[in-house]
Tab-separated table of C-alpha atoms in Angstrom:
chain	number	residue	atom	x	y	z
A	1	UNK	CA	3.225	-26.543	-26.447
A	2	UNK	CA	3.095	-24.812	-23.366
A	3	UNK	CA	1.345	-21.794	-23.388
A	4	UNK	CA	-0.663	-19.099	-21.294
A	5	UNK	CA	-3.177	-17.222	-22.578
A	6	UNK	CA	-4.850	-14.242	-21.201
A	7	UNK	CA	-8.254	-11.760	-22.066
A	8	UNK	CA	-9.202	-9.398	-23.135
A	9	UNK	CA	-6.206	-7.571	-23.734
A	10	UNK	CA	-7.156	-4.583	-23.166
A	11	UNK	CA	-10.072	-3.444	-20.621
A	12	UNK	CA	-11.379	0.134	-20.065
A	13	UNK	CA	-14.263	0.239	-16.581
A	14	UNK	CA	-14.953	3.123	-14.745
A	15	UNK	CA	-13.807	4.191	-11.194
A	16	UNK	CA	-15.722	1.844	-8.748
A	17	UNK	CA	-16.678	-0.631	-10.664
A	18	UNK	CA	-15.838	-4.419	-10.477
A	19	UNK	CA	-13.873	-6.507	-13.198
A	20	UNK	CA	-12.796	-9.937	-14.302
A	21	UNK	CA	-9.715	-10.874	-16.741
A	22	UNK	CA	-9.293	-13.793	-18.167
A	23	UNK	CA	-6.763	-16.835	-18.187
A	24	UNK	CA	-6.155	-20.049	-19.951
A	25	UNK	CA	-3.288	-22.144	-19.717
A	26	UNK	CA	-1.846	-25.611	-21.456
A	27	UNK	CA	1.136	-25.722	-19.008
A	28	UNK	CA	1.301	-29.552	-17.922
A	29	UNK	CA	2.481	-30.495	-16.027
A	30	UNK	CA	1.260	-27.953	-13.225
A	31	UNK	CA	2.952	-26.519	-10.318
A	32	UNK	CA	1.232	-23.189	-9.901
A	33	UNK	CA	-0.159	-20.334	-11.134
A	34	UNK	CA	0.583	-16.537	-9.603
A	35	UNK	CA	-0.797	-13.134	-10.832
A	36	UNK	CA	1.118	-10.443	-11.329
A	37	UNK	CA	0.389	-6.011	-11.406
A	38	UNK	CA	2.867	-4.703	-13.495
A	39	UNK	CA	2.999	-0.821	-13.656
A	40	UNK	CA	4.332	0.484	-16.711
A	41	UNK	CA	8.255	0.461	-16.713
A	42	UNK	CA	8.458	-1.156	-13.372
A	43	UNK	CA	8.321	-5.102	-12.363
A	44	UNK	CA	6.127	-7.468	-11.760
A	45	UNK	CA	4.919	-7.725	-8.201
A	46	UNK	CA	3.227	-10.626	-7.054
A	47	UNK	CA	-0.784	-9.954	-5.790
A	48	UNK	CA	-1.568	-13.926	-5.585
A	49	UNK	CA	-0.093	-17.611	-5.780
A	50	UNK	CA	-2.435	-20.673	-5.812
A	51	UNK	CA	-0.944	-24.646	-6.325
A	52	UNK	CA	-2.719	-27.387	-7.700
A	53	UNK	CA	-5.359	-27.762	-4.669
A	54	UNK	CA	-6.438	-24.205	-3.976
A	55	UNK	CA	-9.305	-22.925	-6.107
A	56	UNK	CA	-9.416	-19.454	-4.602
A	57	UNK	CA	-7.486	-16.722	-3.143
A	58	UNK	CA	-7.652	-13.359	-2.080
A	59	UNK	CA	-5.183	-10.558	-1.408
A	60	UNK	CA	-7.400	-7.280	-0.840
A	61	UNK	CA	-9.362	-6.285	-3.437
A	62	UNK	CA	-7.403	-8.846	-5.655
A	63	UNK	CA	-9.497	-12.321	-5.991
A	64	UNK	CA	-8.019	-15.149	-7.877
A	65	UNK	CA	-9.814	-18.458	-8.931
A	66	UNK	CA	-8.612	-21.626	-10.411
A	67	UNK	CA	-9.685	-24.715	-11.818
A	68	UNK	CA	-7.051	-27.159	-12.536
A	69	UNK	CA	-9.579	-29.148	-14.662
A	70	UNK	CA	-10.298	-27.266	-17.089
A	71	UNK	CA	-7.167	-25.202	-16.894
A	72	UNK	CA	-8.462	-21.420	-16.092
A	73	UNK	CA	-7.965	-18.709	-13.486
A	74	UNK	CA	-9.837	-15.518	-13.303
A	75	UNK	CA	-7.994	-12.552	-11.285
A	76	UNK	CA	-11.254	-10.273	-9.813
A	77	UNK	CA	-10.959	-7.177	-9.195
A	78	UNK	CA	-12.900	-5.702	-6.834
A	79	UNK	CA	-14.466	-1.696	-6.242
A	80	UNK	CA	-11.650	-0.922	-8.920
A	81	UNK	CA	-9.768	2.558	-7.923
A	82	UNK	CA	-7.331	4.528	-10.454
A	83	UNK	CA	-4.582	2.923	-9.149
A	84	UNK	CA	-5.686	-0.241	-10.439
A	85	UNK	CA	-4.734	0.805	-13.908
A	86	UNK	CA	-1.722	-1.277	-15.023
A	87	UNK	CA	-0.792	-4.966	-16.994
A	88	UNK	CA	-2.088	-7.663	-15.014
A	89	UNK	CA	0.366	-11.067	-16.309
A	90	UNK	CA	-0.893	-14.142	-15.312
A	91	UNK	CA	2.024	-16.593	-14.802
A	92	UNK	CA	1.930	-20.352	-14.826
A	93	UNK	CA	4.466	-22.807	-13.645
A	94	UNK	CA	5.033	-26.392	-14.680
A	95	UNK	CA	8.008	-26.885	-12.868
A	96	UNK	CA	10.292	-26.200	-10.187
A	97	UNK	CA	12.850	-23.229	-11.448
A	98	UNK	CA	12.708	-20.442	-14.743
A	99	UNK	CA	13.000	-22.389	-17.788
A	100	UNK	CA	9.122	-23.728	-17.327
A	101	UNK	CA	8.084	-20.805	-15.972
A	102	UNK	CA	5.456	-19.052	-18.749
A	103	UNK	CA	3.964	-15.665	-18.681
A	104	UNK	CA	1.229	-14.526	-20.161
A	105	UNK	CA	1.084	-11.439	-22.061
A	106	UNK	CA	-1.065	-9.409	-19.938
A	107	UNK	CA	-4.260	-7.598	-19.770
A	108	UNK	CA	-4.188	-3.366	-19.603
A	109	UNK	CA	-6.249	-2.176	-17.155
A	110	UNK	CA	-7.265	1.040	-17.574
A	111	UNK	CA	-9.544	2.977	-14.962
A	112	UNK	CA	-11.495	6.182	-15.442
A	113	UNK	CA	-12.766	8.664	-13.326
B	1	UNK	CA	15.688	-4.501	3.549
B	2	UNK	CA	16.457	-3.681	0.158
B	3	UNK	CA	14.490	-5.398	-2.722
B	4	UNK	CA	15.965	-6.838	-6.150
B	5	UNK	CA	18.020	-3.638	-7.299
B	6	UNK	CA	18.893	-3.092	-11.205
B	7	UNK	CA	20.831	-0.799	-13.182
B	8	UNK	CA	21.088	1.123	-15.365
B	9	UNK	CA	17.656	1.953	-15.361
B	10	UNK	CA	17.819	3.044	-19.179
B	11	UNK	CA	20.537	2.789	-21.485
B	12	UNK	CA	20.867	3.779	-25.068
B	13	UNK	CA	23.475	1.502	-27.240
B	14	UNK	CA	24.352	1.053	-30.772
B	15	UNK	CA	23.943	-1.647	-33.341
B	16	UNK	CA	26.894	-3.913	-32.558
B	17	UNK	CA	27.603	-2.765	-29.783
B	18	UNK	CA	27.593	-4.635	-26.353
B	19	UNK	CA	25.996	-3.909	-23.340
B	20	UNK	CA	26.311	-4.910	-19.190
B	21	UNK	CA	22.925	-5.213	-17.184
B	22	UNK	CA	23.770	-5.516	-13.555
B	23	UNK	CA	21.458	-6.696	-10.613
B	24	UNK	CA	21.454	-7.232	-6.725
B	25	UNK	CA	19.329	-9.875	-5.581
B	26	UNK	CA	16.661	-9.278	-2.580
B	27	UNK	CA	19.166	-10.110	0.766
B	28	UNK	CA	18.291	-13.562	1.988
B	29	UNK	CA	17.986	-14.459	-1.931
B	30	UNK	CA	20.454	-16.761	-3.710
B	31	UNK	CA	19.182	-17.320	-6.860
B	32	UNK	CA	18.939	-14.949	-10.193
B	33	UNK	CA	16.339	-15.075	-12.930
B	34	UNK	CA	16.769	-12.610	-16.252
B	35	UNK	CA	13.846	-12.005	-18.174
B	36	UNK	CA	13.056	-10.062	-21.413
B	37	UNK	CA	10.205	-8.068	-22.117
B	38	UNK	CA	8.856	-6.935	-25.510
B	39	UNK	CA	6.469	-3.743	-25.102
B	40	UNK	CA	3.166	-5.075	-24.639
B	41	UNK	CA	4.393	-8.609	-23.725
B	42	UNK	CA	4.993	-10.860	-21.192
B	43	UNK	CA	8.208	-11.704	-20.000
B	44	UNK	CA	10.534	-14.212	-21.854
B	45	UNK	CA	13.026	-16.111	-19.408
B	46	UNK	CA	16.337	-16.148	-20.583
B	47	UNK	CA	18.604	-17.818	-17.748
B	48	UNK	CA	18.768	-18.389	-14.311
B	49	UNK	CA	21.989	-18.454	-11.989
B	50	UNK	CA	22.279	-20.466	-8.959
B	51	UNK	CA	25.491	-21.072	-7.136
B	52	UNK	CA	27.390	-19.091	-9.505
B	53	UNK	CA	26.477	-21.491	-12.452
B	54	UNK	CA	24.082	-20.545	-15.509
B	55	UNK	CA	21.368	-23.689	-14.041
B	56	UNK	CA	18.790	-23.286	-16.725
B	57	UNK	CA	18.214	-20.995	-19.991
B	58	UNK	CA	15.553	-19.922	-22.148
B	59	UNK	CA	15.606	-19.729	-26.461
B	60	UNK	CA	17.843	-17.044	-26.370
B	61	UNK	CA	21.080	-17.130	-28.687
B	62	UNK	CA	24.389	-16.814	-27.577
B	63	UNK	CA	24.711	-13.581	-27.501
B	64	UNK	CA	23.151	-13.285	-24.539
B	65	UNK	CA	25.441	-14.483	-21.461
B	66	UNK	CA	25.762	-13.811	-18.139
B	67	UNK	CA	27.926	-14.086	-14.597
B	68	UNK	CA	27.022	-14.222	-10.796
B	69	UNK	CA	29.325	-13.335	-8.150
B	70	UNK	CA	29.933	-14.854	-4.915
B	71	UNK	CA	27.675	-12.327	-3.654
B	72	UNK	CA	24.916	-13.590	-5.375
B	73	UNK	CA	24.360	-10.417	-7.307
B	74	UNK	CA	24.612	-11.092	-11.039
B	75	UNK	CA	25.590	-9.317	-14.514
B	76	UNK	CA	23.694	-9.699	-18.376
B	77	UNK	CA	25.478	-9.369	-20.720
B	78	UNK	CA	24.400	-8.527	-24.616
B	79	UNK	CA	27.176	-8.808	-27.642
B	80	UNK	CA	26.348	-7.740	-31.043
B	81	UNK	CA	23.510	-5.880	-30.176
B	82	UNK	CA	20.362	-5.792	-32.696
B	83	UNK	CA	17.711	-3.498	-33.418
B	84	UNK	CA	15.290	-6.037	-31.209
B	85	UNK	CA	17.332	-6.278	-28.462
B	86	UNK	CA	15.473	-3.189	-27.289
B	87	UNK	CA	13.001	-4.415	-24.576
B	88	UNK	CA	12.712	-3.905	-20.858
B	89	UNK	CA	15.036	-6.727	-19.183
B	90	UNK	CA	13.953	-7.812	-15.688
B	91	UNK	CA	16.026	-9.468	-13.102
B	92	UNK	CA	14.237	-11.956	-10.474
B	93	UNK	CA	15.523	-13.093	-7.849
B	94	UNK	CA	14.670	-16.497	-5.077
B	95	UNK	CA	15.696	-18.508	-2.668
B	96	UNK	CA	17.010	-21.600	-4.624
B	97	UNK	CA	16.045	-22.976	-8.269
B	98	UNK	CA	13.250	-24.255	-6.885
B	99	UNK	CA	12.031	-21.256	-5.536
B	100	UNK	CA	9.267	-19.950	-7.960
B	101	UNK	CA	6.786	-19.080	-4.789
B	102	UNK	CA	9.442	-16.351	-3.727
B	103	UNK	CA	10.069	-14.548	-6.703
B	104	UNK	CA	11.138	-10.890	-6.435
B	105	UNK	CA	11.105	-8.712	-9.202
B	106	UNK	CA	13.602	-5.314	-9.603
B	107	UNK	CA	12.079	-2.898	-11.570
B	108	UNK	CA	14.003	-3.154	-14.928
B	109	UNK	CA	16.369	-1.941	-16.916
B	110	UNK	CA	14.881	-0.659	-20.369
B	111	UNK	CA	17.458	-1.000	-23.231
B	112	UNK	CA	16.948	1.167	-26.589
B	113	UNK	CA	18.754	-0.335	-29.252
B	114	UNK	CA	19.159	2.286	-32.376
């Protein structure tokens, strides 16, 4: 069964501070994986996309690993600032088009002055 | 240039009743992806229009339908509504089917079923 998996799923860090979340995926076969900031009651919007061959990317502050062996991607966040705090979705394609495109239920971010 | 554009942006129906979600894809974009999502979930696909034909759809009963226009801009629409219909409904849109790298999310409609 296809599915994407994400942790913790909730995080609390402090202003400044740096922070890792979590994802593992059974999505086969793969076509690529994309991480998504989601502010609450608004849509996704896309902070990274990496295919089969790339094992890192960055966007800012925003640094995204994967590794298609074992099936996990890490979304880094760096010098975290309060508008950081929202769901982070991690989103994994199999396919070309929706139907075998699966999200991942998110990890709240949360950070405090 | 305008973005994906959705609306309502919140709607309150009735049990039973039936509701019309409308959204304008981003302009250069062809292609229309609907998603639900549960508070505190992920998105769940349930179709995608491409050429004015449903292409692909998600495990979603058939209640849930939907239409796109010549313009590419596209309608959802919900009979028989139920008490967990209520959810946040996102519309994506691409250019093509095959166009996962370019997806553009609107910002929602959230639907309160009571």
């Amino acid at each position: 069964k296809n599915q994407v998996e994400q942790s913790p799923q909730s995080l609390i860090i402090l202003e400044g501070k740096n922070c890792t979340l979590q994802c593992n995926y059974t999505v086969s076969p793969f076509s690529n994986l994309r991480w998504y900031k989601q502010d609450t009651g608004r849509g996704p919007v896309s902070l990274t996309i990496m295919t089969f061959s790339e094992n890192t990317k960055s966007n800012g502050r925003y640094t995204a690993t994967l590794d298609a062996d074992t099936k996990q991607s890490s979304l880094h966040i760096t010098a975290s600032q309060l508008s950081d705090s929202a769901s982070y979705i991690c989103v994994v394609s199999g396919d070309t088009g929706g139907f075998k495109t699966i999200f991942g239920a998110g990890t709240r971010l949360f950070v405090k002055a | 240039d305008a973005g994906v554009t959705q609306s309502p942006t919140h709607l309150i129906k009735t049990r039973g009743q039936q509701v019309t979600l409308r959204c304008s894809p981003k302009s250069g974009h062809d292609t229309v992806s609907w998603y639900q999502q549960a508070l505190g979930q992920g998105p769940q696909f349930i179709f995608q229009y491409y050429e004015e034909e449903e292409r692909q759809r998600g495990n979603f009963p058939d209640r849930f339908s939907g239409h796109q226009f010549p313009n590419y801009s596209s309608e959802l629409n919900v009979n028989a509504l139920l008490l967990g219909d209520s959810a946040l409904y996102l519309c994506a849109s691409s250019g093509g089917p095959g166009g996962d790298y370019g997806y553009t999310f609107g910002s929602g409609t959230r639907l309160t079923v009571v």
